[in-house]
Amino acid sequence: MPVIEVSGLHKEYGAVTAVEDVSFIVEEGEIFGILGPNGAGKTTTVECISGLRVGDRGDVRVLGLDPAADGEELHQVVGVQLQEAGLPDRLKVREALELFAAFYRETTDVDALLRRLGLAEKAGTPYKKLSGGQKQRLAIAIALVGNPRVVILDELTTGLDPHARREVWGLVEQIRAERVTVLLVTHFMEEAERLCDRVALIDRGRVVALDTPAGITNRAGGGQRLRFRPSAPVPDEDLRALTSVTSVSRHGALIEIEGGPDVIQEVTSLLAHRQIIAGELRIEQSTLDDAFVFLTTDAQASKS
Ligand code: ATP
């Protein structure tokens, strides 16, 4: 049985359609990412999964439970870390965990959890005095205190420096190692590439791609990008005429060319034929970031 099943979910806020016919399945032990631009409907979708909101149409099941009807049962098996935990400033770390632990029938050992999340030394520190990374680790601890089978993490590493972000990623990998299913909402493509087994890319309330990060990257061209400074002029139209080339742009004296898998070979043979040297040559493989830009609306708008 899939752990999460969303089918034909639809949610409107007045005139705004936030979620339109969203469907996906999350299997046990997966880290499943929900990606998309601001306002795409990611938070609304996870709120419907966690039972904080009820969709207007469609069906949501989490471990066979209906979040809209079986809220109490669901709460016992799903841990939620939402954007901005919003804890009172004076609440101490251990107090916060004990407070949340009281809501669960079965809880994990608070001291062990504090140690695991590197918060043991901060047990008596008020929330206000924690760094951004410590606040995020506390938010994850709160999501884990009820020994959940599913954890929902929303904008987990926003505002964290690269070091703290990597620490938090390590924690998410530990959660997966225990076969807990993770639903991760993120803006960071690098985070999705590093952590997620599969992702749903949502744009304007609709799923525009549903695949592994590598699968989505490939679908959006899977191509390569070259940048170089030519030793002699080479007209854009000659480059565009090559079969694999999809775009040519200029950045000062540098030329940037994007295209399919054969683009490097085609461009280098054209240059060799004309005895042009490609100075400062850089070759990059396209990433999930490129796929995001290619597949979502802002990209379409900026192309036109
Ligand atoms: P972000 O990445 O900015 O957090 P998101 O993908 O999580 O965005 P949602 O927060 O689900 O997107 O919002 C989807 C759309 O619904 C947006 O247009 C948003 O303005 C609108 N919306 C969200 N919550 C409400 C609400 N309570 N009332 C009215 N409109 C809302």
PDB file of N, CA and C in Angstrom, residues 129-221:
ATOM      1  N   LYS A 129      16.836  32.339  21.631  1.00  0.00           N
ATOM      2  CA  LYS A 129      18.300  32.428  21.592  1.00  0.00           C
ATOM      3  C   LYS A 129      18.949  31.389  20.678  1.00  0.00           C
ATOM      4  N   LEU A 130      18.144  30.608  20.000  1.00  0.00           N
ATOM      5  CA  LEU A 130      18.708  29.591  19.095  1.00  0.00           C
ATOM      6  C   LEU A 130      19.099  30.248  17.770  1.00  0.00           C
ATOM      7  N   SER A 131      20.122  29.688  17.135  1.00  0.00           N
ATOM      8  CA  SER A 131      20.475  30.155  15.784  1.00  0.00           C
ATOM      9  C   SER A 131      19.437  29.601  14.799  1.00  0.00           C
ATOM     10  N   GLY A 132      19.483  30.088  13.568  1.00  0.00           N
ATOM     11  CA  GLY A 132      18.538  29.605  12.554  1.00  0.00           C
ATOM     12  C   GLY A 132      18.619  28.089  12.379  1.00  0.00           C
ATOM     13  N   GLY A 133      19.857  27.574  12.333  1.00  0.00           N
ATOM     14  CA  GLY A 133      20.042  26.129  12.136  1.00  0.00           C
ATOM     15  C   GLY A 133      19.517  25.342  13.327  1.00  0.00           C
ATOM     16  N   GLN A 134      19.729  25.876  14.529  1.00  0.00           N
ATOM     17  CA  GLN A 134      19.230  25.168  15.734  1.00  0.00           C
ATOM     18  C   GLN A 134      17.695  25.182  15.762  1.00  0.00           C
ATOM     19  N   LYS A 135      17.099  26.302  15.344  1.00  0.00           N
ATOM     20  CA  LYS A 135      15.625  26.368  15.287  1.00  0.00           C
ATOM     21  C   LYS A 135      15.080  25.310  14.320  1.00  0.00           C
ATOM     22  N   GLN A 136      15.779  25.170  13.173  1.00  0.00           N
ATOM     23  CA  GLN A 136      15.318  24.177  12.201  1.00  0.00           C
ATOM     24  C   GLN A 136      15.471  22.768  12.746  1.00  0.00           C
ATOM     25  N   ARG A 137      16.581  22.532  13.453  1.00  0.00           N
ATOM     26  CA  ARG A 137      16.774  21.192  14.026  1.00  0.00           C
ATOM     27  C   ARG A 137      15.714  20.915  15.085  1.00  0.00           C
ATOM     28  N   LEU A 138      15.346  21.960  15.845  1.00  0.00           N
ATOM     29  CA  LEU A 138      14.276  21.765  16.834  1.00  0.00           C
ATOM     30  C   LEU A 138      12.954  21.457  16.115  1.00  0.00           C
ATOM     31  N   ALA A 139      12.701  22.155  15.006  1.00  0.00           N
ATOM     32  CA  ALA A 139      11.465  21.909  14.258  1.00  0.00           C
ATOM     33  C   ALA A 139      11.420  20.458  13.760  1.00  0.00           C
ATOM     34  N   ILE A 140      12.574  19.938  13.349  1.00  0.00           N
ATOM     35  CA  ILE A 140      12.620  18.537  12.904  1.00  0.00           C
ATOM     36  C   ILE A 140      12.405  17.619  14.107  1.00  0.00           C
ATOM     37  N   ALA A 141      13.025  17.965  15.243  1.00  0.00           N
ATOM     38  CA  ALA A 141      12.851  17.147  16.447  1.00  0.00           C
ATOM     39  C   ALA A 141      11.367  17.084  16.823  1.00  0.00           C
ATOM     40  N   ILE A 142      10.684  18.219  16.711  1.00  0.00           N
ATOM     41  CA  ILE A 142       9.252  18.252  17.040  1.00  0.00           C
ATOM     42  C   ILE A 142       8.474  17.336  16.095  1.00  0.00           C
ATOM     43  N   ALA A 143       8.879  17.348  14.832  1.00  0.00           N
ATOM     44  CA  ALA A 143       8.202  16.469  13.859  1.00  0.00           C
ATOM     45  C   ALA A 143       8.455  14.992  14.165  1.00  0.00           C
ATOM     46  N   LEU A 144       9.579  14.707  14.847  1.00  0.00           N
ATOM     47  CA  LEU A 144       9.951  13.296  15.076  1.00  0.00           C
ATOM     48  C   LEU A 144       9.539  12.776  16.453  1.00  0.00           C
ATOM     49  N   VAL A 145       9.105  13.672  17.344  1.00  0.00           N
ATOM     50  CA  VAL A 145       8.933  13.274  18.744  1.00  0.00           C
ATOM     51  C   VAL A 145       7.835  12.208  18.927  1.00  0.00           C
ATOM     52  N   GLY A 146       6.890  12.184  18.020  1.00  0.00           N
ATOM     53  CA  GLY A 146       5.801  11.200  18.139  1.00  0.00           C
ATOM     54  C   GLY A 146       6.084   9.896  17.410  1.00  0.00           C
ATOM     55  N   ASN A 147       7.353   9.634  17.088  1.00  0.00           N
ATOM     56  CA  ASN A 147       7.712   8.399  16.380  1.00  0.00           C
ATOM     57  C   ASN A 147       6.892   8.184  15.117  1.00  0.00           C
ATOM     58  N   PRO A 148       6.861   9.178  14.233  1.00  0.00           N
ATOM     59  CA  PRO A 148       5.958   9.093  13.074  1.00  0.00           C
ATOM     60  C   PRO A 148       6.417   8.086  12.025  1.00  0.00           C
ATOM     61  N   ARG A 149       5.497   7.672  11.178  1.00  0.00           N
ATOM     62  CA  ARG A 149       5.853   6.851  10.011  1.00  0.00           C
ATOM     63  C   ARG A 149       6.023   7.721   8.772  1.00  0.00           C
ATOM     64  N   VAL A 150       5.462   8.932   8.861  1.00  0.00           N
ATOM     65  CA  VAL A 150       5.600   9.886   7.753  1.00  0.00           C
ATOM     66  C   VAL A 150       5.993  11.228   8.349  1.00  0.00           C
ATOM     67  N   VAL A 151       6.964  11.912   7.721  1.00  0.00           N
ATOM     68  CA  VAL A 151       7.339  13.243   8.184  1.00  0.00           C
ATOM     69  C   VAL A 151       7.166  14.225   7.034  1.00  0.00           C
ATOM     70  N   ILE A 152       6.516  15.351   7.339  1.00  0.00           N
ATOM     71  CA  ILE A 152       6.333  16.388   6.324  1.00  0.00           C
ATOM     72  C   ILE A 152       7.208  17.575   6.698  1.00  0.00           C
ATOM     73  N   LEU A 153       8.118  17.931   5.797  1.00  0.00           N
ATOM     74  CA  LEU A 153       9.070  19.008   6.061  1.00  0.00           C
ATOM     75  C   LEU A 153       8.865  20.106   5.012  1.00  0.00           C
ATOM     76  N   ASP A 154       8.544  21.317   5.466  1.00  0.00           N
ATOM     77  CA  ASP A 154       8.213  22.402   4.540  1.00  0.00           C
ATOM     78  C   ASP A 154       9.258  23.501   4.639  1.00  0.00           C
ATOM     79  N   GLU A 155       9.934  23.777   3.559  1.00  0.00           N
ATOM     80  CA  GLU A 155      10.958  24.840   3.499  1.00  0.00           C
ATOM     81  C   GLU A 155      11.975  24.668   4.621  1.00  0.00           C
ATOM     82  N   LEU A 156      12.498  23.477   4.667  1.00  0.00           N
ATOM     83  CA  LEU A 156      13.363  23.025   5.748  1.00  0.00           C
ATOM     84  C   LEU A 156      14.614  23.864   5.945  1.00  0.00           C
ATOM     85  N   THR A 157      15.231  24.276   4.859  1.00  0.00           N
ATOM     86  CA  THR A 157      16.552  24.906   5.000  1.00  0.00           C
ATOM     87  C   THR A 157      16.573  26.358   4.534  1.00  0.00           C
ATOM     88  N   THR A 158      15.380  26.944   4.354  1.00  0.00           N
ATOM     89  CA  THR A 158      15.337  28.346   3.944  1.00  0.00           C
ATOM     90  C   THR A 158      16.004  29.201   5.021  1.00  0.00           C
ATOM     91  N   GLY A 159      16.885  30.092   4.606  1.00  0.00           N
ATOM     92  CA  GLY A 159      17.536  30.992   5.562  1.00  0.00           C
ATOM     93  C   GLY A 159      18.749  30.391   6.249  1.00  0.00           C
ATOM     94  N   LEU A 160      19.100  29.168   5.935  1.00  0.00           N
ATOM     95  CA  LEU A 160      20.271  28.568   6.585  1.00  0.00           C
ATOM     96  C   LEU A 160      21.523  28.766   5.735  1.00  0.00           C
ATOM     97  N   ASP A 161      22.671  28.872   6.407  1.00  0.00           N
ATOM     98  CA  ASP A 161      23.907  28.982   5.641  1.00  0.00           C
ATOM     99  C   ASP A 161      24.258  27.591   5.089  1.00  0.00           C
ATOM    100  N   PRO A 162      25.161  27.525   4.114  1.00  0.00           N
ATOM    101  CA  PRO A 162      25.429  26.230   3.454  1.00  0.00           C
ATOM    102  C   PRO A 162      25.864  25.138   4.435  1.00  0.00           C
ATOM    103  N   HIS A 163      26.569  25.518   5.485  1.00  0.00           N
ATOM    104  CA  HIS A 163      27.026  24.518   6.452  1.00  0.00           C
ATOM    105  C   HIS A 163      25.840  23.946   7.229  1.00  0.00           C
ATOM    106  N   ALA A 164      24.993  24.839   7.754  1.00  0.00           N
ATOM    107  CA  ALA A 164      23.820  24.393   8.520  1.00  0.00           C
ATOM    108  C   ALA A 164      22.882  23.591   7.617  1.00  0.00           C
ATOM    109  N   ARG A 165      22.807  24.002   6.352  1.00  0.00           N
ATOM    110  CA  ARG A 165      21.928  23.306   5.406  1.00  0.00           C
ATOM    111  C   ARG A 165      22.384  21.856   5.229  1.00  0.00           C
ATOM    112  N   ARG A 166      23.695  21.684   5.093  1.00  0.00           N
ATOM    113  CA  ARG A 166      24.215  20.317   4.927  1.00  0.00           C
ATOM    114  C   ARG A 166      23.978  19.472   6.165  1.00  0.00           C
ATOM    115  N   GLU A 167      24.075  20.093   7.337  1.00  0.00           N
ATOM    116  CA  GLU A 167      23.798  19.367   8.583  1.00  0.00           C
ATOM    117  C   GLU A 167      22.361  18.857   8.590  1.00  0.00           C
ATOM    118  N   VAL A 168      21.454  19.747   8.188  1.00  0.00           N
ATOM    119  CA  VAL A 168      20.028  19.377   8.187  1.00  0.00           C
ATOM    120  C   VAL A 168      19.780  18.281   7.141  1.00  0.00           C
ATOM    121  N   TRP A 169      20.463  18.360   6.000  1.00  0.00           N
ATOM    122  CA  TRP A 169      20.313  17.302   4.985  1.00  0.00           C
ATOM    123  C   TRP A 169      20.738  15.949   5.557  1.00  0.00           C
ATOM    124  N   GLY A 170      21.827  15.971   6.313  1.00  0.00           N
ATOM    125  CA  GLY A 170      22.296  14.720   6.933  1.00  0.00           C
ATOM    126  C   GLY A 170      21.217  14.138   7.845  1.00  0.00           C
ATOM    127  N   LEU A 171      20.503  15.020   8.550  1.00  0.00           N
ATOM    128  CA  LEU A 171      19.445  14.539   9.448  1.00  0.00           C
ATOM    129  C   LEU A 171      18.307  13.899   8.650  1.00  0.00           C
ATOM    130  N   VAL A 172      17.978  14.522   7.530  1.00  0.00           N
ATOM    131  CA  VAL A 172      16.889  13.971   6.710  1.00  0.00           C
ATOM    132  C   VAL A 172      17.292  12.586   6.181  1.00  0.00           C
ATOM    133  N   GLU A 173      18.564  12.450   5.806  1.00  0.00           N
ATOM    134  CA  GLU A 173      19.033  11.134   5.331  1.00  0.00           C
ATOM    135  C   GLU A 173      18.958  10.091   6.446  1.00  0.00           C
ATOM    136  N   GLN A 174      19.227  10.515   7.669  1.00  0.00           N
ATOM    137  CA  GLN A 174      19.090   9.584   8.812  1.00  0.00           C
ATOM    138  C   GLN A 174      17.640   9.135   8.990  1.00  0.00           C
ATOM    139  N   ILE A 175      16.722  10.094   8.794  1.00  0.00           N
ATOM    140  CA  ILE A 175      15.295   9.773   8.957  1.00  0.00           C
ATOM    141  C   ILE A 175      14.909   8.702   7.938  1.00  0.00           C
ATOM    142  N   ARG A 176      15.369   8.875   6.717  1.00  0.00           N
ATOM    143  CA  ARG A 176      15.053   7.896   5.674  1.00  0.00           C
ATOM    144  C   ARG A 176      15.662   6.530   6.012  1.00  0.00           C
ATOM    145  N   ALA A 177      16.869   6.552   6.585  1.00  0.00           N
ATOM    146  CA  ALA A 177      17.535   5.288   6.898  1.00  0.00           C
ATOM    147  C   ALA A 177      16.694   4.458   7.875  1.00  0.00           C
ATOM    148  N   GLU A 178      15.795   5.133   8.594  1.00  0.00           N
ATOM    149  CA  GLU A 178      14.925   4.397   9.518  1.00  0.00           C
ATOM    150  C   GLU A 178      13.594   4.024   8.872  1.00  0.00           C
ATOM    151  N   ARG A 179      13.512   4.123   7.559  1.00  0.00           N
ATOM    152  CA  ARG A 179      12.319   3.734   6.791  1.00  0.00           C
ATOM    153  C   ARG A 179      11.129   4.651   7.033  1.00  0.00           C
ATOM    154  N   VAL A 180      11.403   5.835   7.590  1.00  0.00           N
ATOM    155  CA  VAL A 180      10.318   6.806   7.723  1.00  0.00           C
ATOM    156  C   VAL A 180      10.173   7.493   6.363  1.00  0.00           C
ATOM    157  N   THR A 181       8.946   7.647   5.902  1.00  0.00           N
ATOM    158  CA  THR A 181       8.698   8.286   4.611  1.00  0.00           C
ATOM    159  C   THR A 181       8.743   9.801   4.800  1.00  0.00           C
ATOM    160  N   VAL A 182       9.408  10.498   3.885  1.00  0.00           N
ATOM    161  CA  VAL A 182       9.572  11.949   4.037  1.00  0.00           C
ATOM    162  C   VAL A 182       8.940  12.669   2.841  1.00  0.00           C
ATOM    163  N   LEU A 183       8.075  13.627   3.144  1.00  0.00           N
ATOM    164  CA  LEU A 183       7.535  14.517   2.118  1.00  0.00           C
ATOM    165  C   LEU A 183       8.207  15.870   2.336  1.00  0.00           C
ATOM    166  N   LEU A 184       8.928  16.338   1.329  1.00  0.00           N
ATOM    167  CA  LEU A 184       9.793  17.502   1.504  1.00  0.00           C
ATOM    168  C   LEU A 184       9.393  18.597   0.521  1.00  0.00           C
ATOM    169  N   VAL A 185       8.979  19.746   1.050  1.00  0.00           N
ATOM    170  CA  VAL A 185       8.663  20.877   0.175  1.00  0.00           C
ATOM    171  C   VAL A 185       9.894  21.755   0.108  1.00  0.00           C
ATOM    172  N   THR A 186      10.328  22.074  -1.081  1.00  0.00           N
ATOM    173  CA  THR A 186      11.560  22.875  -1.162  1.00  0.00           C
ATOM    174  C   THR A 186      11.595  23.794  -2.377  1.00  0.00           C
ATOM    175  N   HIS A 187      12.369  24.860  -2.207  1.00  0.00           N
ATOM    176  CA  HIS A 187      12.670  25.769  -3.313  1.00  0.00           C
ATOM    177  C   HIS A 187      14.037  25.457  -3.897  1.00  0.00           C
ATOM    178  N   PHE A 188      14.827  24.685  -3.130  1.00  0.00           N
ATOM    179  CA  PHE A 188      16.218  24.497  -3.514  1.00  0.00           C
ATOM    180  C   PHE A 188      16.401  23.255  -4.362  1.00  0.00           C
ATOM    181  N   MET A 189      16.828  23.479  -5.599  1.00  0.00           N
ATOM    182  CA  MET A 189      17.001  22.347  -6.503  1.00  0.00           C
ATOM    183  C   MET A 189      18.139  21.452  -6.023  1.00  0.00           C
ATOM    184  N   GLU A 190      19.171  22.066  -5.470  1.00  0.00           N
ATOM    185  CA  GLU A 190      20.304  21.276  -4.992  1.00  0.00           C
ATOM    186  C   GLU A 190      19.850  20.341  -3.873  1.00  0.00           C
ATOM    187  N   GLU A 191      18.941  20.853  -3.045  1.00  0.00           N
ATOM    188  CA  GLU A 191      18.403  20.043  -1.941  1.00  0.00           C
ATOM    189  C   GLU A 191      17.607  18.855  -2.502  1.00  0.00           C
ATOM    190  N   ALA A 192      16.802  19.140  -3.513  1.00  0.00           N
ATOM    191  CA  ALA A 192      15.997  18.069  -4.118  1.00  0.00           C
ATOM    192  C   ALA A 192      16.906  17.039  -4.789  1.00  0.00           C
ATOM    193  N   GLU A 193      17.928  17.528  -5.501  1.00  0.00           N
ATOM    194  CA  GLU A 193      18.841  16.595  -6.179  1.00  0.00           C
ATOM    195  C   GLU A 193      19.580  15.717  -5.188  1.00  0.00           C
ATOM    196  N   ARG A 194      19.960  16.315  -4.073  1.00  0.00           N
ATOM    197  CA  ARG A 194      20.747  15.574  -3.084  1.00  0.00           C
ATOM    198  C   ARG A 194      19.876  14.570  -2.315  1.00  0.00           C
ATOM    199  N   LEU A 195      18.634  14.986  -1.977  1.00  0.00           N
ATOM    200  CA  LEU A 195      17.853  14.172  -1.035  1.00  0.00           C
ATOM    201  C   LEU A 195      16.745  13.323  -1.658  1.00  0.00           C
ATOM    202  N   CYS A 196      16.110  13.845  -2.694  1.00  0.00           N
ATOM    203  CA  CYS A 196      14.828  13.230  -3.087  1.00  0.00           C
ATOM    204  C   CYS A 196      14.996  12.030  -4.011  1.00  0.00           C
ATOM    205  N   ASP A 197      14.203  10.987  -3.740  1.00  0.00           N
ATOM    206  CA  ASP A 197      14.148   9.847  -4.651  1.00  0.00           C
ATOM    207  C   ASP A 197      13.328  10.228  -5.876  1.00  0.00           C
ATOM    208  N   ARG A 198      12.207  10.905  -5.618  1.00  0.00           N
ATOM    209  CA  ARG A 198      11.370  11.384  -6.726  1.00  0.00           C
ATOM    210  C   ARG A 198      10.836  12.755  -6.348  1.00  0.00           C
ATOM    211  N   VAL A 199      10.464  13.521  -7.364  1.00  0.00           N
ATOM    212  CA  VAL A 199       9.874  14.830  -7.088  1.00  0.00           C
ATOM    213  C   VAL A 199       8.659  15.071  -7.984  1.00  0.00           C
ATOM    214  N   ALA A 200       7.728  15.862  -7.433  1.00  0.00           N
ATOM    215  CA  ALA A 200       6.631  16.396  -8.242  1.00  0.00           C
ATOM    216  C   ALA A 200       6.930  17.873  -8.405  1.00  0.00           C
ATOM    217  N   LEU A 201       7.038  18.307  -9.655  1.00  0.00           N
ATOM    218  CA  LEU A 201       7.254  19.728  -9.924  1.00  0.00           C
ATOM    219  C   LEU A 201       5.880  20.344 -10.166  1.00  0.00           C
ATOM    220  N   ILE A 202       5.508  21.291  -9.313  1.00  0.00           N
ATOM    221  CA  ILE A 202       4.169  21.890  -9.396  1.00  0.00           C
ATOM    222  C   ILE A 202       4.297  23.321  -9.893  1.00  0.00           C
ATOM    223  N   ASP A 203       3.438  23.674 -10.823  1.00  0.00           N
ATOM    224  CA  ASP A 203       3.426  25.041 -11.336  1.00  0.00           C
ATOM    225  C   ASP A 203       1.978  25.466 -11.512  1.00  0.00           C
ATOM    226  N   ARG A 204       1.622  26.621 -10.951  1.00  0.00           N
ATOM    227  CA  ARG A 204       0.255  27.131 -11.031  1.00  0.00           C
ATOM    228  C   ARG A 204      -0.773  26.072 -10.648  1.00  0.00           C
ATOM    229  N   GLY A 205      -0.480  25.355  -9.586  1.00  0.00           N
ATOM    230  CA  GLY A 205      -1.443  24.392  -9.053  1.00  0.00           C
ATOM    231  C   GLY A 205      -1.465  23.049  -9.747  1.00  0.00           C
ATOM    232  N   ARG A 206      -0.660  22.875 -10.799  1.00  0.00           N
ATOM    233  CA  ARG A 206      -0.670  21.606 -11.540  1.00  0.00           C
ATOM    234  C   ARG A 206       0.678  20.913 -11.473  1.00  0.00           C
ATOM    235  N   VAL A 207       0.650  19.575 -11.515  1.00  0.00           N
ATOM    236  CA  VAL A 207       1.906  18.822 -11.577  1.00  0.00           C
ATOM    237  C   VAL A 207       2.391  18.875 -13.022  1.00  0.00           C
ATOM    238  N   VAL A 208       3.567  19.488 -13.246  1.00  0.00           N
ATOM    239  CA  VAL A 208       4.079  19.574 -14.621  1.00  0.00           C
ATOM    240  C   VAL A 208       5.143  18.515 -14.888  1.00  0.00           C
ATOM    241  N   ALA A 209       5.686  17.901 -13.853  1.00  0.00           N
ATOM    242  CA  ALA A 209       6.635  16.794 -14.036  1.00  0.00           C
ATOM    243  C   ALA A 209       6.649  15.965 -12.762  1.00  0.00           C
ATOM    244  N   LEU A 210       6.754  14.651 -12.922  1.00  0.00           N
ATOM    245  CA  LEU A 210       6.748  13.739 -11.776  1.00  0.00           C
ATOM    246  C   LEU A 210       7.725  12.619 -12.096  1.00  0.00           C
ATOM    247  N   ASP A 211       8.890  12.651 -11.448  1.00  0.00           N
ATOM    248  CA  ASP A 211       9.946  11.708 -11.838  1.00  0.00           C
ATOM    249  C   ASP A 211      11.089  11.791 -10.824  1.00  0.00           C
ATOM    250  N   THR A 212      12.154  11.040 -11.070  1.00  0.00           N
ATOM    251  CA  THR A 212      13.369  11.211 -10.274  1.00  0.00           C
ATOM    252  C   THR A 212      13.981  12.564 -10.671  1.00  0.00           C
ATOM    253  N   PRO A 213      14.809  13.162  -9.804  1.00  0.00           N
ATOM    254  CA  PRO A 213      15.455  14.423 -10.207  1.00  0.00           C
ATOM    255  C   PRO A 213      16.205  14.271 -11.536  1.00  0.00           C
ATOM    256  N   ALA A 214      16.896  13.142 -11.718  1.00  0.00           N
ATOM    257  CA  ALA A 214      17.644  12.946 -12.977  1.00  0.00           C
ATOM    258  C   ALA A 214      16.683  12.831 -14.156  1.00  0.00           C
ATOM    259  N   GLY A 215      15.563  12.152 -13.951  1.00  0.00           N
ATOM    260  CA  GLY A 215      14.570  11.985 -15.022  1.00  0.00           C
ATOM    261  C   GLY A 215      14.016  13.327 -15.460  1.00  0.00           C
ATOM    262  N   ILE A 216      13.732  14.195 -14.492  1.00  0.00           N
ATOM    263  CA  ILE A 216      13.184  15.518 -14.831  1.00  0.00           C
ATOM    264  C   ILE A 216      14.237  16.353 -15.555  1.00  0.00           C
ATOM    265  N   THR A 217      15.466  16.260 -15.078  1.00  0.00           N
ATOM    266  CA  THR A 217      16.547  17.006 -15.734  1.00  0.00           C
ATOM    267  C   THR A 217      16.670  16.578 -17.196  1.00  0.00           C
ATOM    268  N   ASN A 218      16.617  15.273 -17.428  1.00  0.00           N
ATOM    269  CA  ASN A 218      16.739  14.773 -18.796  1.00  0.00           C
ATOM    270  C   ASN A 218      15.571  15.193 -19.664  1.00  0.00           C
ATOM    271  N   ARG A 219      14.366  15.121 -19.068  1.00  0.00           N
ATOM    272  CA  ARG A 219      13.166  15.452 -19.839  1.00  0.00           C
ATOM    273  C   ARG A 219      13.206  16.904 -20.315  1.00  0.00           C
ATOM    274  N   ALA A 220      13.806  17.755 -19.500  1.00  0.00           N
ATOM    275  CA  ALA A 220      13.835  19.172 -19.874  1.00  0.00           C
ATOM    276  C   ALA A 220      15.012  19.481 -20.787  1.00  0.00           C
ATOM    277  N   GLY A 221      15.488  18.508 -21.496  1.00  0.00           N
ATOM    278  CA  GLY A 221      16.574  18.759 -22.450  1.00  0.00           C
ATOM    279  C   GLY A 221      17.751  17.859 -22.163  1.00  0.00           C
TER     280      GLY A 221
END
